[in-house]
Short mmCIF file of C-alpha atoms in Angstrom, two decimals:
data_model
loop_
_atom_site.label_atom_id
_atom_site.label_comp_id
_atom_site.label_asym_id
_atom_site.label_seq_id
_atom_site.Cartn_x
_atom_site.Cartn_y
_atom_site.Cartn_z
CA UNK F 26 -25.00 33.91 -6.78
CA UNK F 27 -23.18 32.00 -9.29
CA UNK F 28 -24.02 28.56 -10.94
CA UNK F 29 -22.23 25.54 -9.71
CA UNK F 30 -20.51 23.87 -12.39
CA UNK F 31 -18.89 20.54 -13.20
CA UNK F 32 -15.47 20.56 -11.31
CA UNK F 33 -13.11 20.42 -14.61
CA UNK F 34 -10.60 17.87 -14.47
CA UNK F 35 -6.42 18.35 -13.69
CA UNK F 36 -3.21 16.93 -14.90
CA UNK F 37 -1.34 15.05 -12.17
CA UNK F 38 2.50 15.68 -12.38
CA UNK F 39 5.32 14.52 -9.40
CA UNK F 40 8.34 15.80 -9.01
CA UNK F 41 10.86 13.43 -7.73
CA UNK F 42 14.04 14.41 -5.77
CA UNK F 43 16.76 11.50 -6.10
CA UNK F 44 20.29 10.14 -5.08
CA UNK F 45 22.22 8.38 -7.30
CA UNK F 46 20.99 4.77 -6.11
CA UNK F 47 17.47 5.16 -6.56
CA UNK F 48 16.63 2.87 -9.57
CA UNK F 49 14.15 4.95 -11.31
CA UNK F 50 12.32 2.39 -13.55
CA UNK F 51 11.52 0.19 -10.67
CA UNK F 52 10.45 4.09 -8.89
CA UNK F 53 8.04 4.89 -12.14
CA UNK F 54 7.02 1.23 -12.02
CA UNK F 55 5.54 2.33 -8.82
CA UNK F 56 3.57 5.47 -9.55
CA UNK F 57 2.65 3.73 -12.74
CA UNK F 58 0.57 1.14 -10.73
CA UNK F 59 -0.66 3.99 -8.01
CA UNK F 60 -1.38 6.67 -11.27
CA UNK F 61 -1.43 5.43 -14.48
CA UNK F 62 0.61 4.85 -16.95
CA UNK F 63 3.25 8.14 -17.62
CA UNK F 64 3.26 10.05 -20.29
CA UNK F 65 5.93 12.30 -20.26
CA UNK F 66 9.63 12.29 -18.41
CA UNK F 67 11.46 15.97 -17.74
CA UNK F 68 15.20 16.22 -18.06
CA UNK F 69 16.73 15.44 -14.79
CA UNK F 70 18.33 18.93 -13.00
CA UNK F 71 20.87 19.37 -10.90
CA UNK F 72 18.74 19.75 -7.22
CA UNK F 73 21.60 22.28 -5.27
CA UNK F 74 18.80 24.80 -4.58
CA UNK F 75 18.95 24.02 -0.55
CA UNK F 76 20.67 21.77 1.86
CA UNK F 77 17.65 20.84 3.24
CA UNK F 78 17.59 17.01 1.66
CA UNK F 79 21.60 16.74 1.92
CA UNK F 80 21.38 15.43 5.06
CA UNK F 81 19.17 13.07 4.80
CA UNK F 82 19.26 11.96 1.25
CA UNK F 83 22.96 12.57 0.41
CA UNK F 84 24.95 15.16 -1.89
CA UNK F 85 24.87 15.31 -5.68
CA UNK F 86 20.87 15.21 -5.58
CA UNK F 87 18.72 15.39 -8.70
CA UNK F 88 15.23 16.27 -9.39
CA UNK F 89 12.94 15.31 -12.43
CA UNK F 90 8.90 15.21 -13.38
CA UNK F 91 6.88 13.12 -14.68
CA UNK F 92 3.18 13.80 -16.02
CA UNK F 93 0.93 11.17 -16.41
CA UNK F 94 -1.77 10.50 -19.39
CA UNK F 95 -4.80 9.62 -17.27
CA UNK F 96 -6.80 13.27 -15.88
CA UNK F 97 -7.50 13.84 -12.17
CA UNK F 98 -10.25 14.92 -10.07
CA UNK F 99 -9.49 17.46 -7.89
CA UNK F 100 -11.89 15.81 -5.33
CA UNK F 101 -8.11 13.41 -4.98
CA UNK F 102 -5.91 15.66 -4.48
CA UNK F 103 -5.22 14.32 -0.86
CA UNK F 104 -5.47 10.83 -1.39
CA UNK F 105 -2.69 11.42 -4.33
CA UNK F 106 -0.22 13.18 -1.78
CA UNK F 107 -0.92 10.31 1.12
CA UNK F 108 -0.31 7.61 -1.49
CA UNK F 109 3.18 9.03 -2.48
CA UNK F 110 3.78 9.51 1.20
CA UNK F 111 3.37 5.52 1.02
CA UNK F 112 5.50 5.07 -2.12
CA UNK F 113 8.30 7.51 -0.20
CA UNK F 114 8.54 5.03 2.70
CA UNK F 115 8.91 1.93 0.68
CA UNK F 116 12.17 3.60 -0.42
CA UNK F 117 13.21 4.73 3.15
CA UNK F 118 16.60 2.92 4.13
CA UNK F 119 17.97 3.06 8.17
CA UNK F 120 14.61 5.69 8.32
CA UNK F 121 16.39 7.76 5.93
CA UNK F 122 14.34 8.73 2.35
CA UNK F 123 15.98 8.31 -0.72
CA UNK F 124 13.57 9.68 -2.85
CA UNK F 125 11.46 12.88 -1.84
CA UNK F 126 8.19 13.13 -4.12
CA UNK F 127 6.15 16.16 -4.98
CA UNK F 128 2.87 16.01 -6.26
CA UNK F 129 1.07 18.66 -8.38
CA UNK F 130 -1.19 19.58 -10.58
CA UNK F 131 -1.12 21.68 -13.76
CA UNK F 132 -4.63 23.32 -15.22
CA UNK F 133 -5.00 25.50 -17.52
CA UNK F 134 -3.87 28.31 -15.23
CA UNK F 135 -1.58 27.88 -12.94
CA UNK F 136 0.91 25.04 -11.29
CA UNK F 137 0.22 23.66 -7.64
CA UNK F 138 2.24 21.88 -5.40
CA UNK F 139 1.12 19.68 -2.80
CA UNK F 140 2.15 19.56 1.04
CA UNK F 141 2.01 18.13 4.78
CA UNK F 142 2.95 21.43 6.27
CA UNK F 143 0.69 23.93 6.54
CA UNK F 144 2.07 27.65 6.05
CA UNK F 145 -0.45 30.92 5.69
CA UNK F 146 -0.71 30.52 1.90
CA UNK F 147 -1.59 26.85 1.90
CA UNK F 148 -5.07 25.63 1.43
CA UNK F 149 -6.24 22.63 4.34
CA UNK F 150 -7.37 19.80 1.69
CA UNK F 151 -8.15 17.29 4.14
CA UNK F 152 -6.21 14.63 5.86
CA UNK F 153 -3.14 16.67 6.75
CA UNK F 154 -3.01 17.33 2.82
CA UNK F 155 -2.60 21.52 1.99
CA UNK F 156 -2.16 23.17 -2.09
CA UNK F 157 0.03 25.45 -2.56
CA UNK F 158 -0.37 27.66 -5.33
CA UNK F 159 3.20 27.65 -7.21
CA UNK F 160 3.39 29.20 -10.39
CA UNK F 161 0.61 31.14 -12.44
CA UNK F 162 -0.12 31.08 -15.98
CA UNK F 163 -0.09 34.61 -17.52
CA UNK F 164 1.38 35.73 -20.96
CA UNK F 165 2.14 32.32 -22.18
CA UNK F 166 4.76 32.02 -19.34
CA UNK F 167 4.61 30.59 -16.17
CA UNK F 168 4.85 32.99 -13.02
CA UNK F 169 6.33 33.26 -10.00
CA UNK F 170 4.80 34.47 -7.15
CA UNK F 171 6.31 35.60 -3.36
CA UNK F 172 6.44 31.91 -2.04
CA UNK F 173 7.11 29.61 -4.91
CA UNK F 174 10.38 27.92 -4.41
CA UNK F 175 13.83 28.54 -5.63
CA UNK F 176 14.14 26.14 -8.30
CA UNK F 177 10.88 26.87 -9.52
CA UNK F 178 11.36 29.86 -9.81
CA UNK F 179 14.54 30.17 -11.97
CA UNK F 180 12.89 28.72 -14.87
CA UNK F 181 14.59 25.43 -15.34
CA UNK F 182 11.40 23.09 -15.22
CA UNK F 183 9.16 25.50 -17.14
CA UNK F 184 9.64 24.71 -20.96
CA UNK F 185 8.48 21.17 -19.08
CA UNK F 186 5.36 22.66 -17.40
CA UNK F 187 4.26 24.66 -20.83
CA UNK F 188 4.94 21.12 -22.61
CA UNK F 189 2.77 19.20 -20.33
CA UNK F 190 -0.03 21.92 -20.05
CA UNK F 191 -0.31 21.72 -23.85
CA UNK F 192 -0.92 18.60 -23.89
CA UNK F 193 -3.14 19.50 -21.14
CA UNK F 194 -5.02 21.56 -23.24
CA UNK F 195 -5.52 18.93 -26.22
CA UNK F 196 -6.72 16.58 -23.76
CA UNK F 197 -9.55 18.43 -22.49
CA UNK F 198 -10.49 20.01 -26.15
CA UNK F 199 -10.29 16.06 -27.43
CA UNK F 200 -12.37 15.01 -24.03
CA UNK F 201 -14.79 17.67 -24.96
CA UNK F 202 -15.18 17.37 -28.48
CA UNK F 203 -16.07 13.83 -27.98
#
């Protein structure tokens, strides 16, 4: 049997679909005060990968990450997802979202989304909550594997994810050497 360790700590990243009248600093203002403060913005991306949030959140969508400085337990994962939930229906208008919000998590190995919906290669977190295991970490490149979506797997967002998992990594060797 192997030796429990000391559940290592993760770096909390959302991804944030968008129309055009979302006001973003009032939007990181938000996860700021439920997260911590950010420390890094991606470029925002053209989000045409599906039609599925046309209809509901309008053409011409956009998608972006941010990463943010303070480390997570795992043991939140849920919690995170049901807070931006709560942070998703403050910008609802006429019961119609205008921002869609994606939490993950990037270790040392791999990128993982978070969920509502359950699917046969989710894991049941508690609450409703399920991971999804996204994109692996292999060959200093991020993977792809059968389920991960379109746009992540085309590449655009992952000079972003290698960024943030570096600093990632110089987190944990500063958090350790101290």
């Amino acid at each position: 049997m192997g030796a429990i360790g000391l559940e290592k700590p993760i770096k909390l990243f959302i991804g944030f679909i968008f129309s055009e009248d979302v006001i973003l600093k009032d939007l990181f203002s938000k996860l700021e005060s439920n997260f911590g403060p950010i420390e890094s913005y991606s470029d925002h991306y053209d989000f045409s990968h599906t039609p599925y949030y046309t209809k509901e959140m309008g053409p011409a969508l956009k998608k972006g990450f941010v990463a943010f400085s303070q480390l997570a337990s795992p043991a939140q994962l849920s919690l995170i997802k049901l807070h931006t939930n709560d942070i998703e229906d403050f910008y609802k208008h006429e019961d119609k979202r205008k921002v869609n919000l994606d939490p993950g998590i990037i270790s040392l190995h791999s990128v993982v989304l978070l969920s509502t919906k359950d699917f046969s290669h989710r894991i049941p977190l508690g609450e409703g909550i399920y991971a999804e295991l996204t994109l692996m970490f292999s060959k200093n490149c991020f993977k792809s594997v059968p389920w991960t979506y379109p746009d992540f797997s085309d590449e655009s967002y992952h000079d972003y994810f290698l960024k943030v998992r570096k600093a990632f990594q110089i987190q944990l060797k500063e958090t350790h050497d101290t």
